[in-house]
Amino acid sequence: MINIDELEDRFSIEGEVGFYEGDGELIYISVCNKYADAEICLYGAHVTSFIPNGSFDLLWMSPESDFEVGKPIRGGIPLCFPWFGPHATDPSKPAHGFARLMYWDVAETASLENGETLVKLQLNASDETRAYWPFDFRAELSIIVSRTLSVSLNIFNTGSQPFEYSAALHSYFSVSEIKNVLVEGLQGVSYYNGFGNELTVQQEKFIKIEKEENRRYVNTNSECLIFDTIFRRVITAAKEGSNVTVVWNPWEETCAKMNDMPDDGYQDFICVEAVNAYNDTITLAPGAKHATTAILSSEFRKGEFDLGGNSGGFSVV
Ligand code: TA6
């Protein structure tokens, strides 16, 4: 049983880091510093909000999300580990692994010299995790709240045999309406479309979402820019330690089948995800570690918002 008073005693920082019982009686950390506000749910080590000063939330949360142990939270930044998507051989195991379905421990909080805030959460192998996956590991999620949000999933092999895993920081970005959105950064990159096995090279400079998209781009560590011409906001989704980027929007039909999203919820977000999967699964020898990091930020563009040629007429002046 998690004791909020104990967490407060050990890890709160006056005016900067606090703990509270929020949606679904789950336990959350709130972070507030001179750069931004953020909320992190200990269940799933799930960042549910990141609001840089003078801006509004970069992250979308489904108004119909479950907040219930045993079910994933819809929106924010779900952590996928130790597999991405359906389990390779056992469909009874949870999609996207078990990390987002477990309470994580708080390992550290710190006020950094420059006014940034560090929150470190941890999940260790246990009988519960071994029931899903037989390996000894430690997962650490380091979150630095600053003008940017840096979220780093560190996996350590603490056992005596090597293991292979896949993972993702499955960010849901909040947008004014999906029709106002263009994503740049994947031109010339090959992707698997939907669950197909054939690679297509993206010719266009921008992706415009006009139907269900589930594009799994391989061999790319580029940052993506998400242009929102009505919010006049550009979100930068940069990453490290990941060579796969997934761009996902369920569109109307799939969205309507999802119980934890309003029927028109697909209008309000786009997922651009830092992934290790497919030809970028990670193998760790005993004692080795790997970090997958997403670095998220945003800026508003005042005045001219002209994306130039090939942007499907997107131009706000
Ligand atoms: O990253 C895209 C994806 O794997 C899609 O296939 C879609 O199912 C989505 O993630 C959400 O998965 P979830 O298990 O959270 O419903």
Short mmCIF file of C-alpha atoms in Angstrom, two decimals, chain A:
data_model
loop_
_atom_site.label_atom_id
_atom_site.label_comp_id
_atom_site.label_asym_id
_atom_site.label_seq_id
_atom_site.Cartn_x
_atom_site.Cartn_y
_atom_site.Cartn_z
CA MET A 1 0.00 0.00 0.00
CA ILE A 2 1.42 3.37 -0.96
CA ASN A 3 1.53 5.91 1.81
CA ILE A 4 1.32 9.49 0.55
CA ASP A 5 2.57 10.93 3.86
CA GLU A 6 5.67 8.77 3.64
CA LEU A 7 6.26 9.82 0.03
CA GLU A 8 5.80 13.46 1.06
CA ASP A 9 8.31 13.03 3.91
CA ARG A 10 10.93 11.39 1.75
CA PHE A 11 10.53 13.00 -1.64
CA SER A 12 8.56 16.24 -1.62
CA ILE A 13 10.38 19.50 -2.29
CA GLU A 14 8.59 22.55 -0.97
CA GLY A 15 6.88 24.51 -3.73
CA GLU A 16 8.30 22.17 -6.38
CA VAL A 17 7.43 18.48 -5.91
CA GLY A 18 4.35 17.11 -4.18
CA PHE A 19 2.20 13.98 -4.06
CA TYR A 20 -1.56 13.64 -4.28
CA GLU A 21 -4.34 11.15 -4.85
CA GLY A 22 -5.89 11.97 -8.22
CA ASP A 23 -8.12 10.36 -10.85
CA GLY A 24 -9.15 6.83 -9.94
CA GLU A 25 -7.53 7.29 -6.51
CA LEU A 26 -4.18 6.69 -8.19
CA ILE A 27 -1.11 8.42 -6.75
CA TYR A 28 0.41 11.29 -8.72
CA ILE A 29 3.46 13.51 -8.43
CA SER A 30 3.05 17.16 -9.28
CA VAL A 31 6.06 19.17 -10.36
CA CYS A 32 6.09 22.92 -10.58
CA ASN A 33 9.17 25.01 -11.29
CA LYS A 34 10.08 28.23 -13.06
CA TYR A 35 9.89 26.53 -16.46
CA ALA A 36 6.83 24.30 -16.42
CA ASP A 37 4.25 22.22 -14.56
CA ALA A 38 4.03 18.46 -14.93
CA GLU A 39 2.01 15.59 -13.51
CA ILE A 40 3.22 12.02 -13.31
CA CYS A 41 1.14 9.06 -12.20
CA LEU A 42 3.08 6.44 -10.25
CA TYR A 43 0.86 3.79 -11.80
CA GLY A 44 2.68 3.05 -15.05
CA ALA A 45 5.24 5.85 -14.42
CA HIS A 46 2.90 7.71 -16.70
CA VAL A 47 3.43 11.39 -17.48
CA THR A 48 -0.10 12.78 -17.83
CA SER A 49 0.61 16.48 -18.25
CA PHE A 50 3.42 18.83 -19.27
CA ILE A 51 2.62 22.53 -19.42
CA PRO A 52 5.55 24.82 -20.17
CA ASN A 53 5.09 28.34 -18.78
CA GLY A 54 3.08 30.53 -21.10
CA SER A 55 1.83 27.51 -23.03
CA PHE A 56 -0.78 24.85 -22.56
CA ASP A 57 -0.52 21.11 -22.26
CA LEU A 58 1.65 19.39 -24.85
CA LEU A 59 0.04 16.10 -23.92
CA TRP A 60 -3.47 14.89 -24.62
CA MET A 61 -5.37 12.89 -22.05
CA SER A 62 -8.51 11.05 -23.00
CA PRO A 63 -11.50 12.41 -21.03
CA GLU A 64 -12.74 8.80 -20.94
CA SER A 65 -9.51 7.18 -19.82
CA ASP A 66 -9.70 4.41 -17.29
CA PHE A 67 -7.80 5.18 -14.14
CA GLU A 68 -7.85 1.72 -12.76
CA VAL A 69 -5.12 -0.70 -11.79
CA GLY A 70 -5.05 -3.45 -14.42
CA LYS A 71 -5.95 -1.12 -17.29
CA PRO A 72 -3.68 1.30 -19.14
CA ILE A 73 -4.17 5.06 -18.92
CA ARG A 74 -5.19 6.55 -22.31
CA GLY A 75 -3.17 9.63 -23.25
CA GLY A 76 -0.06 11.30 -21.86
CA ILE A 77 3.04 9.13 -22.25
CA PRO A 78 2.36 5.42 -21.79
CA LEU A 79 5.52 3.35 -21.33
CA CYS A 80 5.68 0.22 -23.42
CA PHE A 81 8.05 -2.43 -22.04
CA PRO A 82 9.28 -5.17 -22.45
CA TRP A 83 7.37 -5.57 -25.69
CA PHE A 84 5.74 -3.15 -28.08
CA GLY A 85 2.30 -3.90 -29.52
CA PRO A 86 0.84 -7.36 -29.08
CA HIS A 87 3.02 -10.02 -27.43
CA ALA A 88 4.86 -11.98 -30.15
CA THR A 89 3.53 -15.41 -29.19
CA ASP A 90 0.97 -15.10 -26.41
CA PRO A 91 -2.11 -12.96 -27.15
CA SER A 92 -3.28 -13.36 -23.54
CA LYS A 93 -0.42 -11.11 -22.40
CA PRO A 94 -1.14 -7.38 -22.27
CA ALA A 95 -0.53 -5.22 -25.33
CA HIS A 96 2.58 -3.04 -25.02
CA GLY A 97 3.95 -5.02 -22.08
CA PHE A 98 3.33 -4.80 -18.37
CA ALA A 99 5.29 -1.68 -17.34
CA ARG A 100 2.28 0.60 -17.86
CA LEU A 101 0.14 -1.66 -15.69
CA MET A 102 2.25 -1.56 -12.54
CA TYR A 103 2.96 0.85 -9.76
CA TRP A 104 6.49 2.19 -9.90
CA ASP A 105 8.56 3.25 -6.87
CA VAL A 106 9.90 6.72 -6.39
CA ALA A 107 13.71 6.46 -6.37
CA GLU A 108 14.69 10.13 -6.23
CA THR A 109 13.49 13.68 -6.61
CA ALA A 110 15.88 16.62 -6.90
CA SER A 111 15.91 20.29 -7.57
CA LEU A 112 18.72 20.78 -10.06
CA GLU A 113 21.06 23.78 -10.01
CA ASN A 114 19.49 25.54 -12.96
CA GLY A 115 15.98 25.29 -11.50
CA GLU A 116 15.01 22.13 -13.39
CA THR A 117 13.41 19.25 -11.52
CA LEU A 118 14.41 15.60 -11.64
CA VAL A 119 12.02 12.79 -10.79
CA LYS A 120 13.32 9.24 -10.94
CA LEU A 121 10.96 6.26 -10.77
CA GLN A 122 11.91 2.62 -10.64
CA LEU A 123 10.45 -0.80 -11.38
CA ASN A 124 12.33 -3.95 -10.39
CA ALA A 125 11.77 -7.51 -11.49
CA SER A 126 9.42 -9.31 -9.11
CA ASP A 127 7.31 -12.44 -9.08
CA GLU A 128 4.59 -10.36 -10.75
CA THR A 129 6.86 -9.28 -13.64
CA ARG A 130 8.40 -12.76 -13.97
CA ALA A 131 4.90 -14.17 -14.53
CA TYR A 132 4.90 -12.13 -17.76
CA TRP A 133 8.59 -12.17 -18.63
CA PRO A 134 11.19 -14.38 -16.96
CA PHE A 135 14.12 -11.95 -16.75
CA ASP A 136 15.79 -9.92 -14.03
CA PHE A 137 15.84 -6.24 -14.82
CA ARG A 138 15.65 -2.82 -13.31
CA ALA A 139 13.74 -0.12 -15.18
CA GLU A 140 14.37 3.49 -14.26
CA LEU A 141 12.41 6.38 -15.65
CA SER A 142 14.25 9.69 -15.32
CA ILE A 143 12.06 12.70 -15.95
CA ILE A 144 13.53 16.18 -16.14
CA VAL A 145 11.00 18.99 -16.11
CA SER A 146 12.41 22.11 -17.70
CA ARG A 147 11.47 24.23 -20.72
CA THR A 148 11.67 20.83 -22.33
CA LEU A 149 10.42 17.57 -20.90
CA SER A 150 13.01 14.83 -21.02
CA VAL A 151 11.78 11.31 -20.34
CA SER A 152 14.39 8.60 -20.29
CA LEU A 153 13.59 4.92 -19.90
CA ASN A 154 16.73 3.14 -18.68
CA ILE A 155 16.70 -0.64 -18.70
CA PHE A 156 19.39 -2.54 -16.78
CA ASN A 157 20.01 -6.25 -17.06
CA THR A 158 20.45 -7.28 -13.41
CA GLY A 159 20.34 -11.01 -14.14
CA SER A 160 22.83 -13.60 -15.31
CA GLN A 161 21.51 -14.22 -18.81
CA PRO A 162 21.07 -11.87 -21.76
CA PHE A 163 17.61 -10.68 -22.72
CA GLU A 164 15.96 -8.93 -25.63
CA TYR A 165 13.19 -6.36 -25.28
CA SER A 166 11.29 -3.73 -27.17
CA ALA A 167 10.02 -0.49 -25.71
CA ALA A 168 8.36 2.81 -26.50
CA LEU A 169 7.58 6.22 -25.12
CA HIS A 170 4.14 6.37 -26.70
CA SER A 171 3.48 10.14 -26.50
CA TYR A 172 0.00 11.51 -27.24
CA PHE A 173 0.31 15.15 -28.33
CA SER A 174 -2.59 17.52 -27.94
CA VAL A 175 -3.67 19.31 -31.13
CA SER A 176 -6.41 21.81 -32.04
CA GLU A 177 -7.92 19.41 -34.57
CA ILE A 178 -6.16 16.70 -36.52
CA LYS A 179 -6.90 18.41 -39.86
CA ASN A 180 -4.73 21.34 -38.77
CA VAL A 181 -1.67 19.19 -38.19
CA LEU A 182 1.41 18.40 -40.25
CA VAL A 183 4.34 16.30 -39.12
CA GLU A 184 7.80 16.98 -40.52
CA GLY A 185 10.99 14.97 -40.08
CA LEU A 186 10.37 11.65 -41.84
CA GLN A 187 10.89 12.45 -45.51
CA GLY A 188 13.00 9.75 -47.17
CA VAL A 189 12.45 7.34 -44.27
CA SER A 190 11.03 3.84 -44.86
CA TYR A 191 7.98 2.69 -42.95
CA TYR A 192 5.72 -0.30 -42.50
CA ASN A 193 2.14 0.75 -43.04
CA GLY A 194 -0.39 -0.56 -40.55
CA PHE A 195 0.55 -4.11 -39.71
CA GLY A 196 1.88 -4.84 -43.19
CA ASN A 197 5.38 -6.16 -43.78
CA GLU A 198 6.31 -4.13 -46.82
CA LEU A 199 8.43 -1.05 -46.57
CA THR A 200 7.41 2.20 -48.28
CA VAL A 201 9.64 5.24 -48.49
CA GLN A 202 7.94 8.48 -47.47
CA GLN A 203 8.31 10.91 -50.37
CA GLU A 204 6.48 13.89 -48.86
CA LYS A 205 8.08 16.43 -46.61
CA PHE A 206 5.01 16.48 -44.34
CA ILE A 207 2.59 13.85 -43.13
CA LYS A 208 -1.00 14.99 -43.09
CA ILE A 209 -3.42 12.70 -41.26
CA GLU A 210 -6.59 12.09 -43.26
CA LYS A 211 -7.35 8.51 -42.33
CA GLU A 212 -6.23 5.91 -39.81
CA GLU A 213 -2.43 5.92 -39.74
CA ASN A 214 -0.14 3.50 -38.01
CA ARG A 215 3.21 4.11 -39.64
CA ARG A 216 6.23 2.40 -38.21
CA TYR A 217 9.32 4.19 -39.50
CA VAL A 218 12.62 2.32 -39.27
CA ASN A 219 16.26 3.42 -39.15
CA THR A 220 15.51 6.95 -38.04
CA ASN A 221 16.69 8.94 -35.07
CA SER A 222 15.48 12.26 -36.48
CA GLU A 223 13.41 14.69 -34.49
CA CYS A 224 9.86 15.34 -35.65
CA LEU A 225 8.14 18.70 -35.74
CA ILE A 226 4.38 18.73 -35.23
CA PHE A 227 2.89 21.87 -36.74
CA ASP A 228 -0.53 22.99 -35.56
CA THR A 229 -1.70 25.88 -37.67
CA ILE A 230 -4.63 26.85 -35.43
CA PHE A 231 -2.80 26.68 -32.11
CA ARG A 232 0.13 28.20 -34.06
CA ARG A 233 2.24 25.84 -32.06
CA VAL A 234 5.16 23.69 -33.11
CA ILE A 235 5.92 20.71 -30.91
CA THR A 236 9.37 19.19 -31.23
CA ALA A 237 9.57 15.48 -30.50
CA ALA A 238 13.27 14.64 -30.37
CA LYS A 239 14.69 11.36 -29.18
CA GLU A 240 17.83 9.41 -28.31
CA GLY A 241 18.53 5.68 -28.21
CA SER A 242 15.66 4.86 -30.56
CA ASN A 243 15.77 4.10 -34.27
CA VAL A 244 12.07 3.53 -34.84
CA THR A 245 9.41 6.25 -34.85
CA VAL A 246 5.72 5.40 -34.86
CA VAL A 247 3.11 7.89 -36.03
CA TRP A 248 -0.38 6.82 -35.01
CA ASN A 249 -3.89 8.17 -35.20
CA PRO A 250 -6.81 5.71 -35.02
CA TRP A 251 -9.23 7.89 -37.03
CA GLU A 252 -12.99 7.54 -36.82
CA GLU A 253 -13.79 3.85 -37.06
CA THR A 254 -11.05 2.47 -34.82
CA CYS A 255 -11.56 5.28 -32.33
CA ALA A 256 -15.27 4.47 -32.06
CA LYS A 257 -14.34 0.93 -31.04
CA MET A 258 -12.09 2.09 -28.22
CA ASN A 259 -13.86 2.19 -24.88
CA ASP A 260 -11.57 4.69 -23.24
CA MET A 261 -11.81 7.45 -25.86
CA PRO A 262 -14.74 9.61 -26.97
CA ASP A 263 -15.92 8.73 -30.47
CA ASP A 264 -14.38 11.91 -31.83
CA GLY A 265 -11.28 11.72 -29.60
CA TYR A 266 -9.05 11.01 -32.60
CA GLN A 267 -9.54 14.64 -33.65
CA ASP A 268 -7.63 15.89 -30.64
CA PHE A 269 -4.28 14.11 -30.70
CA ILE A 270 -1.48 12.61 -32.67
CA CYS A 271 0.98 10.03 -31.37
CA VAL A 272 4.60 10.38 -32.38
CA GLU A 273 6.49 7.71 -30.51
CA ALA A 274 10.14 6.97 -29.72
CA VAL A 275 10.35 3.22 -30.18
CA ASN A 276 12.78 0.31 -29.99
CA ALA A 277 11.16 -2.54 -31.92
CA TYR A 278 11.25 -4.46 -35.23
CA ASN A 279 14.87 -4.15 -36.44
CA ASP A 280 15.70 -2.08 -33.37
CA THR A 281 14.94 -4.40 -30.47
CA ILE A 282 17.51 -4.14 -27.71
CA THR A 283 19.61 -7.05 -26.47
CA LEU A 284 21.29 -6.55 -23.12
CA ALA A 285 24.06 -8.74 -21.74
CA PRO A 286 24.16 -9.19 -17.94
CA GLY A 287 25.19 -5.86 -16.40
CA ALA A 288 24.43 -3.86 -19.57
CA LYS A 289 21.94 -1.03 -19.89
CA HIS A 290 20.13 0.92 -22.58
CA ALA A 291 18.31 4.25 -22.46
CA THR A 292 15.41 5.35 -24.69
CA THR A 293 14.80 9.06 -24.37
CA ALA A 294 12.10 11.42 -25.62
CA ILE A 295 12.81 15.15 -25.45
CA LEU A 296 9.68 17.22 -25.95
CA SER A 297 9.26 20.96 -26.29
CA SER A 298 7.07 23.52 -28.00
CA GLU A 299 7.06 27.06 -29.28
CA PHE A 300 4.42 29.38 -30.61
CA ARG A 301 4.90 30.97 -33.99
CA LYS A 302 3.55 34.48 -34.11
CA GLY A 303 2.79 36.11 -37.42
CA GLU A 304 3.65 34.15 -40.48
CA PHE A 305 3.14 30.41 -40.28
CA ASP A 306 3.98 29.36 -43.78
CA LEU A 307 5.20 25.84 -44.25
CA GLY A 308 6.12 26.40 -47.85
CA GLY A 309 5.83 24.01 -50.77
CA ASN A 310 4.44 20.54 -50.40
CA SER A 311 2.48 21.42 -47.29
CA GLY A 312 -0.91 20.89 -48.90
CA GLY A 313 -1.69 24.59 -48.83
CA PHE A 314 -0.93 25.02 -45.15
CA SER A 315 -0.13 28.62 -44.71
CA VAL A 316 -1.32 30.98 -42.01
CA VAL A 317 -0.25 34.59 -42.34
#
